[in-house]
Tab-separated table of C-alpha atoms in Angstrom:
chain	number	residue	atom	x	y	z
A	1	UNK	CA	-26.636	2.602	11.944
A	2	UNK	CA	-23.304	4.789	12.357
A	3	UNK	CA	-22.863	7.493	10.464
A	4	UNK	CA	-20.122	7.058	8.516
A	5	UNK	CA	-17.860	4.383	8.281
A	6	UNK	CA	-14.393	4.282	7.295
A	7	UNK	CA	-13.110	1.490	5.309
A	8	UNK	CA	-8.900	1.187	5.595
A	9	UNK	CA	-7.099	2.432	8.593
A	10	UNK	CA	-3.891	4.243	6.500
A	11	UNK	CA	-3.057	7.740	7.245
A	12	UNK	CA	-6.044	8.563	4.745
A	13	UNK	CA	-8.578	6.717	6.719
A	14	UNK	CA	-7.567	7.452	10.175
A	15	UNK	CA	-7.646	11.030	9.089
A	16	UNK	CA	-11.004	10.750	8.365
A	17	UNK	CA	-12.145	8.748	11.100
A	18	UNK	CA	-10.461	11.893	13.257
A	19	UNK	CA	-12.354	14.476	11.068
A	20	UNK	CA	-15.708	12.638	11.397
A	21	UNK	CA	-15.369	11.662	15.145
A	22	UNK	CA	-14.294	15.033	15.844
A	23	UNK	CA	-17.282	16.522	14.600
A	24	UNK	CA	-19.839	14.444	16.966
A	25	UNK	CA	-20.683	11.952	13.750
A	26	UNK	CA	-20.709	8.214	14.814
A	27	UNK	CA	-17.891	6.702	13.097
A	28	UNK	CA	-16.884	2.876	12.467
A	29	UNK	CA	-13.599	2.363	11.072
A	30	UNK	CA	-13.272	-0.601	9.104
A	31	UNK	CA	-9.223	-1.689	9.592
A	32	UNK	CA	-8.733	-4.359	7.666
A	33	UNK	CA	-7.446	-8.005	8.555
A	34	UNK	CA	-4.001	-5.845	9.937
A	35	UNK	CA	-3.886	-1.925	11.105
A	36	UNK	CA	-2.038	0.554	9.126
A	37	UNK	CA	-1.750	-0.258	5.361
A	38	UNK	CA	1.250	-0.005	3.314
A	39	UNK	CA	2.259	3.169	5.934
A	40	UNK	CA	2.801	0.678	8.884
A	41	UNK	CA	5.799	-1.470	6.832
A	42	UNK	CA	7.715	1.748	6.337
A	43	UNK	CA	10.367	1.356	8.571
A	44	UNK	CA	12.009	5.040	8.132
A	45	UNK	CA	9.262	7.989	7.563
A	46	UNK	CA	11.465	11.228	6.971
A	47	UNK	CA	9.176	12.919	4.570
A	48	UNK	CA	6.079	13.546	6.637
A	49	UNK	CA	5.866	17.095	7.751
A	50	UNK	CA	6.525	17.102	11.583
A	51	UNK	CA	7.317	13.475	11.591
A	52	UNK	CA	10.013	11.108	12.039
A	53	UNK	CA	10.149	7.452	13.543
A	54	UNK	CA	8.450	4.340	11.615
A	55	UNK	CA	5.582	4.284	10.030
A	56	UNK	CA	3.795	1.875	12.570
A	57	UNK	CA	4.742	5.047	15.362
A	58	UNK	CA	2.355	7.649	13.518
A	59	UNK	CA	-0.013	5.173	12.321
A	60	UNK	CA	-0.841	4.006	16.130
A	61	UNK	CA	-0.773	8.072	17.574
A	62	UNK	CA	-3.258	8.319	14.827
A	63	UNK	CA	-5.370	5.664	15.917
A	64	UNK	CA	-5.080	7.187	19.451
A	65	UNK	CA	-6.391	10.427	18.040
A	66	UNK	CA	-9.461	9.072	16.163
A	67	UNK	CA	-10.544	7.113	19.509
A	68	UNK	CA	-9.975	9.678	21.480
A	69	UNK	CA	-12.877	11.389	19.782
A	70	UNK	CA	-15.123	8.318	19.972
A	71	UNK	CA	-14.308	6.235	16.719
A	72	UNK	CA	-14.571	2.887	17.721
A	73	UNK	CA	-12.912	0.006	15.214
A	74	UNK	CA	-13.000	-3.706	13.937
A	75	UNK	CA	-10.070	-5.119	12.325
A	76	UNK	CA	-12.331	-6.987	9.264
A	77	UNK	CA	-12.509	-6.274	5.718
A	78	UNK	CA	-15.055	-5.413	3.260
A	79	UNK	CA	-16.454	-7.951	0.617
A	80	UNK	CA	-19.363	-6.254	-0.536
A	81	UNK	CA	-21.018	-3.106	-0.360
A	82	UNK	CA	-24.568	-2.060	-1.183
A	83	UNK	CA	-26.991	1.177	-1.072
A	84	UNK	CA	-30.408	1.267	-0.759
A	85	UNK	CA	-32.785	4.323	-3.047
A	86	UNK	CA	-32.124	6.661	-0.378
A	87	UNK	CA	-28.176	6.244	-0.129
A	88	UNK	CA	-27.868	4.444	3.274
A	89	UNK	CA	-25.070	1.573	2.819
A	90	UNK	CA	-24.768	-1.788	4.141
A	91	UNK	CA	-21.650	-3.162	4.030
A	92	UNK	CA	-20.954	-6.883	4.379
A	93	UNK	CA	-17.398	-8.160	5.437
A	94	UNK	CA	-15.618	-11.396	6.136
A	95	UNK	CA	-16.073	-11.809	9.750
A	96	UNK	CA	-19.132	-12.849	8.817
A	97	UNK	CA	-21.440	-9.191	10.046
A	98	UNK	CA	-23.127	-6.505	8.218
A	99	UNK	CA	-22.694	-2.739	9.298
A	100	UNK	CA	-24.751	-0.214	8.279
A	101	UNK	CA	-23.720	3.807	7.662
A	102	UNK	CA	-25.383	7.148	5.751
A	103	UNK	CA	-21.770	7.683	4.741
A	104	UNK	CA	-18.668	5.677	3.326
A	105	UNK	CA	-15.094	6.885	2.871
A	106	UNK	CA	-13.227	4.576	0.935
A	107	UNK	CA	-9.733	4.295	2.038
A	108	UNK	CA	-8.473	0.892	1.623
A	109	UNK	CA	-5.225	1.450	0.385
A	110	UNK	CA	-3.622	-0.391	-2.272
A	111	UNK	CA	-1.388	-3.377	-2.625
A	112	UNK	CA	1.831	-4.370	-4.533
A	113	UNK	CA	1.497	-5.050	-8.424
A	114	UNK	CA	2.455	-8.746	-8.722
A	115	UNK	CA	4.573	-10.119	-11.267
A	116	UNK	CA	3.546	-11.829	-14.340
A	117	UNK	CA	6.415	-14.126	-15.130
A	118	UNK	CA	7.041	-17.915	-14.982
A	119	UNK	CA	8.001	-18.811	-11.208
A	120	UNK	CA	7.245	-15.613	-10.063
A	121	UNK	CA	3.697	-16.690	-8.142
A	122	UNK	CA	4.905	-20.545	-7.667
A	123	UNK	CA	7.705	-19.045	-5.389
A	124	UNK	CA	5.931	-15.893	-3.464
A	125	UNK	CA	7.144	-17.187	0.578
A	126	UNK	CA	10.146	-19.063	-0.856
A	127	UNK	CA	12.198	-16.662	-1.802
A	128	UNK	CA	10.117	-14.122	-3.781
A	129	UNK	CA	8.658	-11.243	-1.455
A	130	UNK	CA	6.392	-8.110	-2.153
A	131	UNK	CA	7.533	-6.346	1.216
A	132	UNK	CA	11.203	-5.924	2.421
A	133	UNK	CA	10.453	-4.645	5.617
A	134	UNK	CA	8.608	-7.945	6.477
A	135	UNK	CA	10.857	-10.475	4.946
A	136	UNK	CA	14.074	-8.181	5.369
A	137	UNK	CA	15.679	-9.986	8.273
A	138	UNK	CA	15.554	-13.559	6.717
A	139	UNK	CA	18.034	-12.410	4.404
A	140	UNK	CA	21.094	-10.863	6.887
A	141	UNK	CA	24.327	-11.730	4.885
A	142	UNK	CA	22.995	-13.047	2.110
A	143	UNK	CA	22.404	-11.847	-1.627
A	144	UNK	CA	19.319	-10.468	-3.054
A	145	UNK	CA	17.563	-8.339	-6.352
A	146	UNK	CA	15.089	-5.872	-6.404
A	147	UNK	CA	13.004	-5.296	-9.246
A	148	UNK	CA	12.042	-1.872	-9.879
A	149	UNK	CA	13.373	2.102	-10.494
A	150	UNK	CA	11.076	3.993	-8.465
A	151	UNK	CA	10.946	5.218	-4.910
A	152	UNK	CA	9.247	2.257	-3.457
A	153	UNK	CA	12.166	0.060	-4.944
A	154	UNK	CA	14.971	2.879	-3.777
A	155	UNK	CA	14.000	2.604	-0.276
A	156	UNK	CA	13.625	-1.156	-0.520
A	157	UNK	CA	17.052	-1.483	-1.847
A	158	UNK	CA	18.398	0.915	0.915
A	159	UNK	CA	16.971	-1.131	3.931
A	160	UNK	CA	17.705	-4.505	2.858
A	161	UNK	CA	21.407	-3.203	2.465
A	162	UNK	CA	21.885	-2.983	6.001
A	163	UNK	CA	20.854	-6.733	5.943
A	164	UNK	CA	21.911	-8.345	3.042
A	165	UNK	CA	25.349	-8.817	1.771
A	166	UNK	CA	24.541	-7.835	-1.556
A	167	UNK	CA	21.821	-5.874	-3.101
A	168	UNK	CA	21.131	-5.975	-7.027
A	169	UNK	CA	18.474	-3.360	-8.531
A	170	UNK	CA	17.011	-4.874	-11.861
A	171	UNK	CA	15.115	-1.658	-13.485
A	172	UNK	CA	13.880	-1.842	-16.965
A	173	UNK	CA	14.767	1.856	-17.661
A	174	UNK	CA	18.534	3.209	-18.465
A	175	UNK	CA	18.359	5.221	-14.860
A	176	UNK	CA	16.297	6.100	-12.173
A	177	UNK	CA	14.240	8.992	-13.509
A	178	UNK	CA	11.070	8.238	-11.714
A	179	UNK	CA	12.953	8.386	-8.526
A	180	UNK	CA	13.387	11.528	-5.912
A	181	UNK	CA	16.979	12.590	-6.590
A	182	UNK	CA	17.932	12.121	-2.784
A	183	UNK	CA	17.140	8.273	-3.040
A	184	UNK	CA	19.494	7.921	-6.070
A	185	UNK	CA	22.265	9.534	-4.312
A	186	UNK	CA	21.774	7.242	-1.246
A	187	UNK	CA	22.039	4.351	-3.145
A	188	UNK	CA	24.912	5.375	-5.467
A	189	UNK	CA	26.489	5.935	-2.380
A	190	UNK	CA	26.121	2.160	-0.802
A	191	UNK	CA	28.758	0.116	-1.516
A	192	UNK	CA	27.083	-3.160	-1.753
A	193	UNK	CA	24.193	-1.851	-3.701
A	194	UNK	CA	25.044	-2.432	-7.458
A	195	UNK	CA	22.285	-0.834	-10.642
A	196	UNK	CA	21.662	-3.538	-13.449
A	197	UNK	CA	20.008	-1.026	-16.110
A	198	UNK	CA	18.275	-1.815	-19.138
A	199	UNK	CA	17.304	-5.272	-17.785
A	200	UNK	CA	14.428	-6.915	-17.040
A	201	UNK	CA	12.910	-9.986	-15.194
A	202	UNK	CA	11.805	-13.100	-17.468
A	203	UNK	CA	11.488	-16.153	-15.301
A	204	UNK	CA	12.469	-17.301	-11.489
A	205	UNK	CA	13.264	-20.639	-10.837
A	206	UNK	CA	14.774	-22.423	-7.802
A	207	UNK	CA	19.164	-23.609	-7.940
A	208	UNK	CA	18.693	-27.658	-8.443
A	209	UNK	CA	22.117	-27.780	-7.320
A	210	UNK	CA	21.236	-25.670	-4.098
A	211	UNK	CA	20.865	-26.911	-0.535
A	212	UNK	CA	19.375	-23.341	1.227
A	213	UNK	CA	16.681	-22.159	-0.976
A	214	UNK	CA	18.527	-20.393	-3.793
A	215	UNK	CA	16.744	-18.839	-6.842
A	216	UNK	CA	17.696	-18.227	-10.633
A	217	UNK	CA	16.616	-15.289	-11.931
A	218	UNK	CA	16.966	-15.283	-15.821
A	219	UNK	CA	17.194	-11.838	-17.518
A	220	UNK	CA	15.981	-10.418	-20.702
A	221	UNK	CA	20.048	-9.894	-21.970
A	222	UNK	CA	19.986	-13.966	-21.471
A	223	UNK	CA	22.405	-13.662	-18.308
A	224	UNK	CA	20.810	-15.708	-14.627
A	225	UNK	CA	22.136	-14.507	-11.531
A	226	UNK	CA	21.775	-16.642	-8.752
A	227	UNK	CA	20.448	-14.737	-5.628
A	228	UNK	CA	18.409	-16.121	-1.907
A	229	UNK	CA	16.013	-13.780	-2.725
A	230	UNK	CA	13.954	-11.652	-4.577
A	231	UNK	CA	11.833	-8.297	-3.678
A	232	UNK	CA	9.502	-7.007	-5.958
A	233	UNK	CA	8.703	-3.241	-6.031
A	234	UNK	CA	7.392	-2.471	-9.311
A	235	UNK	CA	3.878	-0.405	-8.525
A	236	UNK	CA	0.398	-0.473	-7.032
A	237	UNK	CA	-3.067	-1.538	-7.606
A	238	UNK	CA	-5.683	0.206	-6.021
A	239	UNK	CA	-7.943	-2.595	-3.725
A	240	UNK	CA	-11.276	-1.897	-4.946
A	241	UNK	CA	-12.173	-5.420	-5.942
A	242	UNK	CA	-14.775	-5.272	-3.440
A	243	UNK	CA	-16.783	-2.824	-4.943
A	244	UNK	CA	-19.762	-2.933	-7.437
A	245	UNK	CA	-18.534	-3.030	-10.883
A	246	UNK	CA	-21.179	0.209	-11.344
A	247	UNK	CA	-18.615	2.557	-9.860
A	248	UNK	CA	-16.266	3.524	-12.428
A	249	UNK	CA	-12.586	2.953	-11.904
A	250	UNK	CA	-9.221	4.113	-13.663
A	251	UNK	CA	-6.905	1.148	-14.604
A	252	UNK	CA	-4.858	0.855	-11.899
A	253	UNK	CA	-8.278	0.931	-10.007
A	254	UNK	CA	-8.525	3.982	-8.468
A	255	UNK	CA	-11.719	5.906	-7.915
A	256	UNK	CA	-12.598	9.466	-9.190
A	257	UNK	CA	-15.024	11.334	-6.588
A	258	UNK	CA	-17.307	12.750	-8.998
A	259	UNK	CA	-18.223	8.549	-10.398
A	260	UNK	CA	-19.265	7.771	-7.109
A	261	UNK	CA	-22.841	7.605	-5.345
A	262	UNK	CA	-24.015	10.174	-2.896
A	263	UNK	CA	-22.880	9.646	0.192
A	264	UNK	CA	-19.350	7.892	-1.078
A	265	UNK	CA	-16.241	9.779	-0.768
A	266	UNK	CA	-12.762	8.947	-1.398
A	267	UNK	CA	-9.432	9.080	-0.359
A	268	UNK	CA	-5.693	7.892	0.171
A	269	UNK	CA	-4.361	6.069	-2.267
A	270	UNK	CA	-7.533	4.513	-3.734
A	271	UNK	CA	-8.096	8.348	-4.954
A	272	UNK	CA	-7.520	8.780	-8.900
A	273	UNK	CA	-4.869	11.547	-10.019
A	274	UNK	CA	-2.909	11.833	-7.357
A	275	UNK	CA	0.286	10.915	-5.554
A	276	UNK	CA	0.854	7.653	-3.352
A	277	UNK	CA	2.294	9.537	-0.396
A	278	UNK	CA	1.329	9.704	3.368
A	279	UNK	CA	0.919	13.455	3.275
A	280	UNK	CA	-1.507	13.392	0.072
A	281	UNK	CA	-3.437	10.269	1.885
A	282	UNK	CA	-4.079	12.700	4.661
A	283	UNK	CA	-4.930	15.450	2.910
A	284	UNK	CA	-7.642	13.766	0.841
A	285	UNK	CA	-8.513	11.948	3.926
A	286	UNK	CA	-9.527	15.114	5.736
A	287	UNK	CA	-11.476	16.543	2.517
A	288	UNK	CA	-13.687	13.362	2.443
A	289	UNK	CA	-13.895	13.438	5.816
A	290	UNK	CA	-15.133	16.840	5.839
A	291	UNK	CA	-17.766	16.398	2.426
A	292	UNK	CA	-18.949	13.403	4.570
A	293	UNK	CA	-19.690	15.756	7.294
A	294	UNK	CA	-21.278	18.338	5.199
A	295	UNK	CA	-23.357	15.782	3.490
A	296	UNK	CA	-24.749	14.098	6.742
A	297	UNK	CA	-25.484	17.814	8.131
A	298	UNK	CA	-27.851	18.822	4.792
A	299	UNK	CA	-29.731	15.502	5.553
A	300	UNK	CA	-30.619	16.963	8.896
């Protein structure tokens, strides 16, 4: 039985896994099918404190950190989780094993809100994509939409312009307000990025007429542009769907610390009430981290 394990192996988790293996506790990290989360697709990270290079960079010197100390990890992913009457887990995952821990921290990230319009699921991996930095290059030269008005969308829209040949943003709102200002000004600033406002997304079909795997993206003013591809950026969801439906989630389905059961702790962006941000995910990484420590010492 370790003593804690870490489920997710973002900035939040490997933060903990650091805390926790630091402070002599036997610690299991829990990676996932792939390391790194969302943080290992950013291809720019300029806003961590101390940081610049790509998000895969910090997420592996983190990883290098956390061993270091004597975390060991298994890239699997949690299906189930249970507790006995005394609070020690068991948690069952899809390579087919069962680990056991006194502790959890729950970091396991979240993943892209999917769209809800006709086409939009039919054609995910033929021209509809959730993550720009992975499907980026198959578009050099060629024309592509981004749906969203937020950061996430901005920083799409201003890496697949150094690929693409043209770069629509289709945002529901009349500007970006939910965007940091120096994104905005990037992108008003790239000539082949161009602001459709006001507009949304209603269907996405494939061109009939089309030999190379164009789409038609219909619009809520009634126009279609015709486009090779679409990226959708348009919000998270928090992946709890593992967990008993006992522990209370928000509806984006994010946990609160005080709803969980002792011994459970929190963080990244799974965490209720706060921002999706690398330097938040660590922060609440090395709080759990450090309740988790305190808890395991009173049970001494």
């Amino acid at each position: 039985m370790f003593d804690t394990i870490i489920l997710g192996s973002g900035p939040a988790g490997l933060t903990a896994a650091l805390y926790c293996a630091r402070a002599n506790k036997s610690t299991l990290i829990i990676a996932g099918d792939t390391l790194g989360g969302q943080t290992s697709e950013i291809a720019r990270l300029e806003n961590y404190p101390g940081f610049t290079g790509t998000g895969m960079e910090l997420i592996q010197f983190m990883l290098k950190q956390a061993t270091a100390f004597g975390a060991t990890i298994v890239y699997t992913s949690a299906t189930n989780i249970s507790w006995d009457d005394n609070f020690n887990y068991s948690i069952t995952c899809d390579n087919g094993k069962q680990y056991e821990s006194k502790t959890v921290v729950v970091a396991t990230g979240a993943r892209p809100r999917q769209l809800s319009i006709d086409g939009a699921r039919e054609l995910i991996g033929r021209g509809v994509s959730y993550c720009a930095t992975c499907d980026g290059f198959f578009y050099s030269g060629k024309n592509v939409l981004i749906i969203g008005g937020g950061n996430c969308a901005l920083n799409d829209a201003l890496y697949l312009s150094d690929l693409a040949h043209d770069v629509k943003i289709i945002y529901r709102r009349a500007s970006f307000t939910r965007a940091e200002e120096i994104l905005v000004d990037r992108v008003n600033e790239r000539k082949n990025i161009t602001p459709v406002f006001n507009t949304e997304l209603t269907s996405i079909r494939q061109n009939p007429d089309s030999q190379n795997g164009e789409l038609i993206a219909t619009l809520s003013t009634g126009d279609e542009i015709v486009c090779d591809g679409i990226f959708v950026a348009i919000g998270h969801e928090a992946n709890t769907d593992y967990l008993s439906e006992t522990i209370k989630r928000d509806d984006l389905g994010r946990l609160s610390p005080d709803s969980l059961p002792a011994g459970m702790f929190v963080s990244g962006d799974v965490h209720s009430g706060i921002k999706m941000q690398v330097a938040t995910a660590v922060g609440t990484g090395c709080t759990a981290a450090m309740d988790a420590i305190a808890y395991l010492n009173s049970k001494e």
